[in-house]
């Protein structure tokens, strides 16, 4: 059974840090593209890209998080991570992890697009206050 289980969301102050985790089961983890996306308050119809890490290890980041967020994965634990530093109130959102094993050579075009991902976590709330 495919399942993505997220954890790590919390309430923090401006400038703080959080590390989100996403445990992936039921997929060939090493052959799967993985990503983080978020829904902002009041804009819940849309998912904004955060970062992705491909099956071959390449990473991609949205401009809004470059230099602050780091995506990584632990092969032994089948776990995806998002390290978030220097958080601002504009980072307040529900954060989702996503996975898909079928991107292939199109990985660089698909990895920051929410639509192509087939599997999603339940979401975890991050709140950043002043």
PDB file of C-alpha atoms in Angstrom:
ATOM      1  CA  UNK A   1       0.000   0.000   0.000  1.00  0.00           C
ATOM      2  CA  UNK A   2       1.304   3.440  -0.914  1.00  0.00           C
ATOM      3  CA  UNK A   3       1.330   5.865   1.951  1.00  0.00           C
ATOM      4  CA  UNK A   4       3.053   9.154   2.695  1.00  0.00           C
ATOM      5  CA  UNK A   5       3.130  10.112   6.355  1.00  0.00           C
ATOM      6  CA  UNK A   6       4.174  13.644   7.253  1.00  0.00           C
ATOM      7  CA  UNK A   7       5.305  15.128  10.523  1.00  0.00           C
ATOM      8  CA  UNK A   8       7.113  18.151  11.879  1.00  0.00           C
ATOM      9  CA  UNK A   9       4.689  21.022  11.401  1.00  0.00           C
ATOM     10  CA  UNK A  10       4.583  23.490  14.260  1.00  0.00           C
ATOM     11  CA  UNK A  11       4.175  27.112  15.271  1.00  0.00           C
ATOM     12  CA  UNK A  12       7.395  29.129  15.290  1.00  0.00           C
ATOM     13  CA  UNK A  13       8.483  32.738  15.394  1.00  0.00           C
ATOM     14  CA  UNK A  14      10.085  34.722  12.614  1.00  0.00           C
ATOM     15  CA  UNK A  15      13.622  33.554  12.007  1.00  0.00           C
ATOM     16  CA  UNK A  16      13.033  30.123  13.441  1.00  0.00           C
ATOM     17  CA  UNK A  17      13.629  26.727  11.889  1.00  0.00           C
ATOM     18  CA  UNK A  18      11.677  23.537  11.375  1.00  0.00           C
ATOM     19  CA  UNK A  19      12.403  20.177   9.816  1.00  0.00           C
ATOM     20  CA  UNK A  20       9.546  18.338   8.142  1.00  0.00           C
ATOM     21  CA  UNK A  21       9.607  14.604   7.522  1.00  0.00           C
ATOM     22  CA  UNK A  22       7.683  12.395   5.115  1.00  0.00           C
ATOM     23  CA  UNK A  23       7.896   8.631   5.452  1.00  0.00           C
ATOM     24  CA  UNK A  24       7.161   6.890   2.153  1.00  0.00           C
ATOM     25  CA  UNK A  25       5.927   3.320   1.965  1.00  0.00           C
ATOM     26  CA  UNK A  26       4.739   1.168  -0.908  1.00  0.00           C
ATOM     27  CA  UNK A  27       6.939   2.814  -3.548  1.00  0.00           C
ATOM     28  CA  UNK A  28      10.437   2.073  -4.844  1.00  0.00           C
ATOM     29  CA  UNK A  29      11.934   4.933  -2.889  1.00  0.00           C
ATOM     30  CA  UNK A  30      15.195   5.077  -4.817  1.00  0.00           C
ATOM     31  CA  UNK A  31      13.325   5.276  -8.140  1.00  0.00           C
ATOM     32  CA  UNK A  32      10.804   7.891  -7.045  1.00  0.00           C
ATOM     33  CA  UNK A  33      10.697  11.647  -7.490  1.00  0.00           C
ATOM     34  CA  UNK A  34       9.732  13.510  -4.346  1.00  0.00           C
ATOM     35  CA  UNK A  35       8.517  17.006  -3.675  1.00  0.00           C
ATOM     36  CA  UNK A  36       7.217  19.470  -1.143  1.00  0.00           C
ATOM     37  CA  UNK A  37       4.311  21.806  -1.861  1.00  0.00           C
ATOM     38  CA  UNK A  38       2.204  24.162   0.218  1.00  0.00           C
ATOM     39  CA  UNK A  39      -1.228  25.741   0.407  1.00  0.00           C
ATOM     40  CA  UNK A  40      -1.256  29.308   1.681  1.00  0.00           C
ATOM     41  CA  UNK A  41      -4.050  30.660   3.884  1.00  0.00           C
ATOM     42  CA  UNK A  42      -6.764  32.154   1.739  1.00  0.00           C
ATOM     43  CA  UNK A  43      -5.317  30.581  -1.406  1.00  0.00           C
ATOM     44  CA  UNK A  44      -6.275  26.999  -0.704  1.00  0.00           C
ATOM     45  CA  UNK A  45      -7.290  26.236  -4.273  1.00  0.00           C
ATOM     46  CA  UNK A  46      -3.657  26.306  -5.343  1.00  0.00           C
ATOM     47  CA  UNK A  47      -0.526  24.437  -4.399  1.00  0.00           C
ATOM     48  CA  UNK A  48       2.738  26.322  -4.483  1.00  0.00           C
ATOM     49  CA  UNK A  49       5.960  24.517  -5.228  1.00  0.00           C
ATOM     50  CA  UNK A  50       8.683  24.438  -2.612  1.00  0.00           C
ATOM     51  CA  UNK A  51      11.310  21.914  -3.627  1.00  0.00           C
ATOM     52  CA  UNK A  52      11.816  18.589  -5.311  1.00  0.00           C
ATOM     53  CA  UNK A  53      14.419  15.860  -5.349  1.00  0.00           C
ATOM     54  CA  UNK A  54      14.472  13.462  -8.259  1.00  0.00           C
ATOM     55  CA  UNK A  55      15.033   9.733  -8.483  1.00  0.00           C
ATOM     56  CA  UNK A  56      18.606  10.469  -9.585  1.00  0.00           C
ATOM     57  CA  UNK A  57      19.217  12.932  -6.785  1.00  0.00           C
ATOM     58  CA  UNK A  58      18.879  16.270  -8.557  1.00  0.00           C
ATOM     59  CA  UNK A  59      17.223  19.025  -6.545  1.00  0.00           C
ATOM     60  CA  UNK A  60      15.027  21.943  -7.538  1.00  0.00           C
ATOM     61  CA  UNK A  61      13.802  24.886  -5.490  1.00  0.00           C
ATOM     62  CA  UNK A  62      11.223  27.590  -5.848  1.00  0.00           C
ATOM     63  CA  UNK A  63      12.713  31.073  -5.852  1.00  0.00           C
ATOM     64  CA  UNK A  64      10.922  31.965  -2.631  1.00  0.00           C
ATOM     65  CA  UNK A  65      12.833  29.363  -0.620  1.00  0.00           C
ATOM     66  CA  UNK A  66      16.251  29.261  -2.270  1.00  0.00           C
ATOM     67  CA  UNK A  67      18.968  29.652   0.304  1.00  0.00           C
ATOM     68  CA  UNK A  68      16.596  28.988   3.197  1.00  0.00           C
ATOM     69  CA  UNK A  69      15.111  25.529   2.607  1.00  0.00           C
ATOM     70  CA  UNK A  70      16.898  22.271   1.878  1.00  0.00           C
ATOM     71  CA  UNK A  71      15.313  19.097   0.556  1.00  0.00           C
ATOM     72  CA  UNK A  72      16.943  15.757   1.242  1.00  0.00           C
ATOM     73  CA  UNK A  73      16.151  12.083   1.570  1.00  0.00           C
ATOM     74  CA  UNK A  74      17.321   9.152   3.656  1.00  0.00           C
ATOM     75  CA  UNK A  75      17.398   5.954   1.619  1.00  0.00           C
ATOM     76  CA  UNK A  76      17.703   3.713   4.651  1.00  0.00           C
ATOM     77  CA  UNK A  77      14.618   5.239   6.269  1.00  0.00           C
ATOM     78  CA  UNK A  78      12.577   5.809   3.084  1.00  0.00           C
ATOM     79  CA  UNK A  79      12.090   9.317   4.380  1.00  0.00           C
ATOM     80  CA  UNK A  80      11.958  12.706   2.694  1.00  0.00           C
ATOM     81  CA  UNK A  81      12.962  15.823   4.616  1.00  0.00           C
ATOM     82  CA  UNK A  82      12.545  19.550   4.293  1.00  0.00           C
ATOM     83  CA  UNK A  83      14.818  21.663   6.445  1.00  0.00           C
ATOM     84  CA  UNK A  84      13.369  25.155   6.744  1.00  0.00           C
ATOM     85  CA  UNK A  85      15.466  28.009   8.101  1.00  0.00           C
ATOM     86  CA  UNK A  86      14.933  31.739   8.539  1.00  0.00           C
ATOM     87  CA  UNK A  87      11.185  31.344   8.448  1.00  0.00           C
ATOM     88  CA  UNK A  88       8.943  34.325   7.763  1.00  0.00           C
ATOM     89  CA  UNK A  89       5.182  34.843   8.186  1.00  0.00           C
ATOM     90  CA  UNK A  90       4.861  34.369   4.425  1.00  0.00           C
ATOM     91  CA  UNK A  91       5.893  30.746   4.940  1.00  0.00           C
ATOM     92  CA  UNK A  92       2.723  30.059   6.935  1.00  0.00           C
ATOM     93  CA  UNK A  93       0.908  27.304   5.070  1.00  0.00           C
ATOM     94  CA  UNK A  94      -0.147  23.688   5.066  1.00  0.00           C
ATOM     95  CA  UNK A  95       2.813  21.703   3.766  1.00  0.00           C
ATOM     96  CA  UNK A  96       2.406  18.546   1.699  1.00  0.00           C
ATOM     97  CA  UNK A  97       4.858  15.945   0.511  1.00  0.00           C
ATOM     98  CA  UNK A  98       4.332  14.212  -2.803  1.00  0.00           C
ATOM     99  CA  UNK A  99       5.834  11.266  -4.647  1.00  0.00           C
ATOM    100  CA  UNK A 100       5.761   9.718  -8.094  1.00  0.00           C
ATOM    101  CA  UNK A 101       7.862   6.924  -9.615  1.00  0.00           C
ATOM    102  CA  UNK A 102       6.980   7.600 -13.246  1.00  0.00           C
ATOM    103  CA  UNK A 103       8.561  10.912 -14.284  1.00  0.00           C
ATOM    104  CA  UNK A 104      11.537   9.390 -16.092  1.00  0.00           C
ATOM    105  CA  UNK A 105      13.470  11.751 -18.322  1.00  0.00           C
ATOM    106  CA  UNK A 106      10.806  14.424 -17.878  1.00  0.00           C
ATOM    107  CA  UNK A 107      11.743  14.720 -14.216  1.00  0.00           C
ATOM    108  CA  UNK A 108      13.213  18.226 -14.464  1.00  0.00           C
ATOM    109  CA  UNK A 109      10.033  19.546 -16.060  1.00  0.00           C
ATOM    110  CA  UNK A 110       7.631  17.802 -13.693  1.00  0.00           C
ATOM    111  CA  UNK A 111       9.264  17.860 -10.302  1.00  0.00           C
ATOM    112  CA  UNK A 112       7.943  21.268  -9.221  1.00  0.00           C
ATOM    113  CA  UNK A 113       4.488  20.803 -10.734  1.00  0.00           C
ATOM    114  CA  UNK A 114       1.828  19.481  -8.352  1.00  0.00           C
ATOM    115  CA  UNK A 115      -0.458  18.099 -11.048  1.00  0.00           C
ATOM    116  CA  UNK A 116       1.723  15.196 -12.229  1.00  0.00           C
ATOM    117  CA  UNK A 117       2.331  13.744  -8.751  1.00  0.00           C
ATOM    118  CA  UNK A 118       0.299  10.647  -8.057  1.00  0.00           C
ATOM    119  CA  UNK A 119       0.745  10.280  -4.316  1.00  0.00           C
ATOM    120  CA  UNK A 120       0.353  12.823  -1.545  1.00  0.00           C
ATOM    121  CA  UNK A 121       0.646  13.133   2.182  1.00  0.00           C
ATOM    122  CA  UNK A 122      -2.072  14.468   4.430  1.00  0.00           C
ATOM    123  CA  UNK A 123      -0.485  17.846   5.070  1.00  0.00           C
ATOM    124  CA  UNK A 124       1.106  19.413   8.122  1.00  0.00           C
ATOM    125  CA  UNK A 125       0.552  22.978   9.287  1.00  0.00           C
ATOM    126  CA  UNK A 126       3.407  25.435   9.669  1.00  0.00           C
ATOM    127  CA  UNK A 127       2.610  28.753  11.311  1.00  0.00           C
ATOM    128  CA  UNK A 128       5.171  31.546  11.514  1.00  0.00           C
ATOM    129  CA  UNK A 129       4.315  34.531  13.685  1.00  0.00           C
ATOM    130  CA  UNK A 130       5.904  37.907  14.323  1.00  0.00           C
TER     131      UNK A 130
END
